[in-house]
Amino acid sequence: NGIAPNDSNIATLGETERGLSVLDQRHRAVITFTYLFPYNITAGTVTQLASGRPFNATTGVDNNGDGLNNDRPVINGAVIGKSTFQGTATQDVGLFLEGRIKPMGRTILLRLEGFNLLNHANILGRAQTVYGDTGTPNTTFGQVVAAGTATNALPALANIDPPRMFQFQIRYSF
């Protein structure tokens, strides 16, 4: 699932290596509704709601001496399990409106669609997963962006779904 084990010695892997996949999403609902108005006009919605995905934390240093910096932190005297932390929930509310015009026996479909109308930041992964090597997490832990000197940090775009979008379609059927 893309998460390296805490210890690279396979003989010492134990229960701390059991954990959720980074793709595990316990709750997901998709709600759709359409309505046909007079004059061949249709409106509808597709709404998707989902719980956050787990993410893995590391210390950022080689605690166990295996030469890798993927060691997980020790909290309350025990190494935390794989993918212990939970990300934020996602949602996408979309609407469409379409109408059909039928000149000379042909059909012209006009359709307007809007996606993520509430402009919710649908964050799928975390850029800052270094918890730190102490009982208290780093101030940047779990953030979407890297902390730096810039006043407007850029998010890890590969881990965020698109913002609000609109599209218009014209389809001619003959």
Coordinates of C-alpha atoms in Angstrom, one line a residue, residues 13-170:
L13 CA 8.0 -7.4 11.9
G14 CA 5.1 -7.8 14.3
E15 CA 1.7 -6.4 15.2
T16 CA 2.9 -2.8 14.7
E17 CA 3.0 -3.5 11.0
R18 CA -0.7 -4.3 10.9
G19 CA -2.7 -1.3 9.8
L20 CA -5.1 0.3 7.4
S21 CA -4.3 0.8 3.7
V22 CA -3.8 4.4 2.7
L23 CA -6.8 3.8 0.4
D24 CA -9.1 2.7 3.2
Q25 CA -12.2 4.8 3.3
R26 CA -14.8 3.5 5.8
H27 CA -17.7 5.7 4.8
R28 CA -18.8 6.8 1.4
A29 CA -22.2 8.0 0.1
V30 CA -23.2 9.0 -3.4
I31 CA -26.6 10.7 -3.8
T32 CA -28.2 11.5 -7.1
F33 CA -31.4 13.2 -8.1
T34 CA -32.8 14.3 -11.4
Y35 CA -36.0 16.1 -12.3
L36 CA -37.6 16.5 -15.8
F37 CA -39.2 19.9 -16.2
P38 CA -41.5 20.9 -19.1
Y39 CA -40.0 21.7 -22.5
N40 CA -37.4 18.9 -22.3
I41 CA -35.3 20.6 -19.5
T42 CA -33.7 18.3 -17.0
A43 CA -31.9 19.3 -13.8
G44 CA -30.1 17.1 -11.3
T45 CA -27.4 16.7 -8.8
V46 CA -24.7 14.2 -7.8
T47 CA -23.3 14.6 -4.3
Q48 CA -20.5 12.5 -3.0
L49 CA -19.6 12.4 0.7
A50 CA -16.8 10.4 2.2
S51 CA -14.8 10.0 5.4
G52 CA -11.1 10.9 5.5
R53 CA -8.3 8.4 4.5
P54 CA -5.7 7.3 7.0
F55 CA -2.1 8.5 6.7
N56 CA 1.2 7.2 8.2
A57 CA 3.5 9.2 10.5
T58 CA 7.3 8.9 10.7
T59 CA 9.9 10.4 13.0
G60 CA 12.0 11.7 10.1
V61 CA 15.2 10.1 11.6
D62 CA 16.6 6.6 11.7
N63 CA 15.7 5.5 15.3
N64 CA 16.3 1.8 14.9
G65 CA 19.6 1.9 13.1
D66 CA 18.5 0.2 9.9
G67 CA 19.6 3.0 7.6
L68 CA 16.1 4.2 6.7
N69 CA 14.3 7.3 7.9
N70 CA 10.8 5.7 7.8
D71 CA 10.6 4.8 11.5
R72 CA 7.3 5.5 13.2
P73 CA 7.1 7.5 16.4
V74 CA 6.9 6.1 19.9
I75 CA 3.8 7.5 21.8
N76 CA 3.1 6.4 25.4
G77 CA 6.0 3.9 25.3
A78 CA 4.9 2.0 22.1
V79 CA 5.6 2.4 18.4
I80 CA 2.4 3.6 16.8
G81 CA 0.7 1.3 14.2
K82 CA 0.8 1.8 10.5
S83 CA -1.6 4.5 9.2
T84 CA -2.7 5.6 12.6
F85 CA -3.8 9.1 11.8
Q86 CA -7.0 10.1 9.9
G87 CA -7.2 12.8 7.2
T88 CA -10.1 15.1 6.5
A89 CA -13.5 14.1 5.0
T90 CA -14.2 14.8 1.3
Q91 CA -17.3 16.1 -0.4
D92 CA -18.3 17.1 -3.9
V93 CA -21.7 18.6 -4.7
G94 CA -22.4 18.8 -8.4
L95 CA -25.4 20.1 -10.4
F96 CA -26.4 20.0 -14.0
L97 CA -29.0 21.6 -16.2
E98 CA -29.7 20.4 -19.7
G99 CA -32.2 21.1 -22.4
R100 CA -33.0 19.5 -25.8
I101 CA -33.9 21.5 -28.9
K102 CA -35.3 19.5 -31.8
P103 CA -35.1 21.5 -35.1
M104 CA -35.8 19.6 -38.3
G105 CA -36.0 16.2 -36.7
R106 CA -32.5 16.5 -35.2
T107 CA -31.6 17.0 -31.6
I108 CA -29.3 19.6 -30.1
L109 CA -28.4 19.0 -26.4
L110 CA -27.3 22.0 -24.3
R111 CA -25.8 21.1 -20.9
L112 CA -24.2 23.1 -18.1
E113 CA -22.5 21.2 -15.3
G114 CA -20.9 22.4 -12.1
F115 CA -18.6 20.3 -9.9
N116 CA -17.5 20.9 -6.3
L117 CA -19.9 23.8 -6.1
L118 CA -19.1 24.4 -2.4
N119 CA -15.4 24.6 -3.3
H120 CA -14.5 22.1 -0.5
A121 CA -10.8 21.3 -0.3
N122 CA -10.9 17.5 -0.9
I123 CA -7.5 16.5 0.5
L124 CA -6.5 12.9 -0.3
G125 CA -3.0 12.8 1.2
R126 CA -0.8 14.8 3.4
A127 CA 2.5 16.4 2.4
Q128 CA 3.8 16.7 6.0
T129 CA 3.8 13.3 7.7
V130 CA 6.9 13.7 9.9
Y131 CA 5.5 13.5 13.4
G132 CA 8.9 14.1 15.0
D133 CA 11.1 12.2 17.4
T134 CA 9.4 13.4 20.6
G135 CA 6.0 12.8 22.4
T136 CA 4.8 16.1 21.0
P137 CA 4.2 16.3 17.2
N138 CA 5.9 18.8 15.0
T139 CA 3.9 22.0 14.3
T140 CA 3.8 21.1 10.6
F141 CA 2.5 17.5 11.2
G142 CA -0.6 16.6 9.2
Q143 CA -0.5 19.9 7.1
V144 CA -1.2 19.8 3.4
V145 CA 1.6 22.2 2.6
A146 CA 5.2 22.5 3.5
A147 CA 6.0 25.1 6.1
G148 CA 8.4 27.7 4.7
T149 CA 9.1 31.4 4.5
A150 CA 6.5 32.0 1.7
T151 CA 3.3 33.7 2.8
N152 CA 1.3 31.6 0.5
A153 CA 2.5 28.0 0.5
L154 CA 1.7 25.8 -2.5
P155 CA -0.2 22.5 -1.7
A156 CA 0.9 19.1 -2.9
L157 CA -1.4 19.3 -5.9
A158 CA -1.2 15.6 -6.7
N159 CA -3.1 14.9 -3.4
I160 CA -6.0 17.3 -3.8
D161 CA -9.1 16.9 -5.9
P162 CA -10.0 19.8 -8.3
P163 CA -11.6 23.0 -7.0
R164 CA -15.0 24.4 -8.2
M165 CA -15.3 23.8 -12.0
F166 CA -17.9 24.4 -14.7
Q167 CA -18.3 23.0 -18.1
F168 CA -20.7 23.6 -21.0
Q169 CA -21.5 21.0 -23.6
I170 CA -23.3 21.3 -27.0

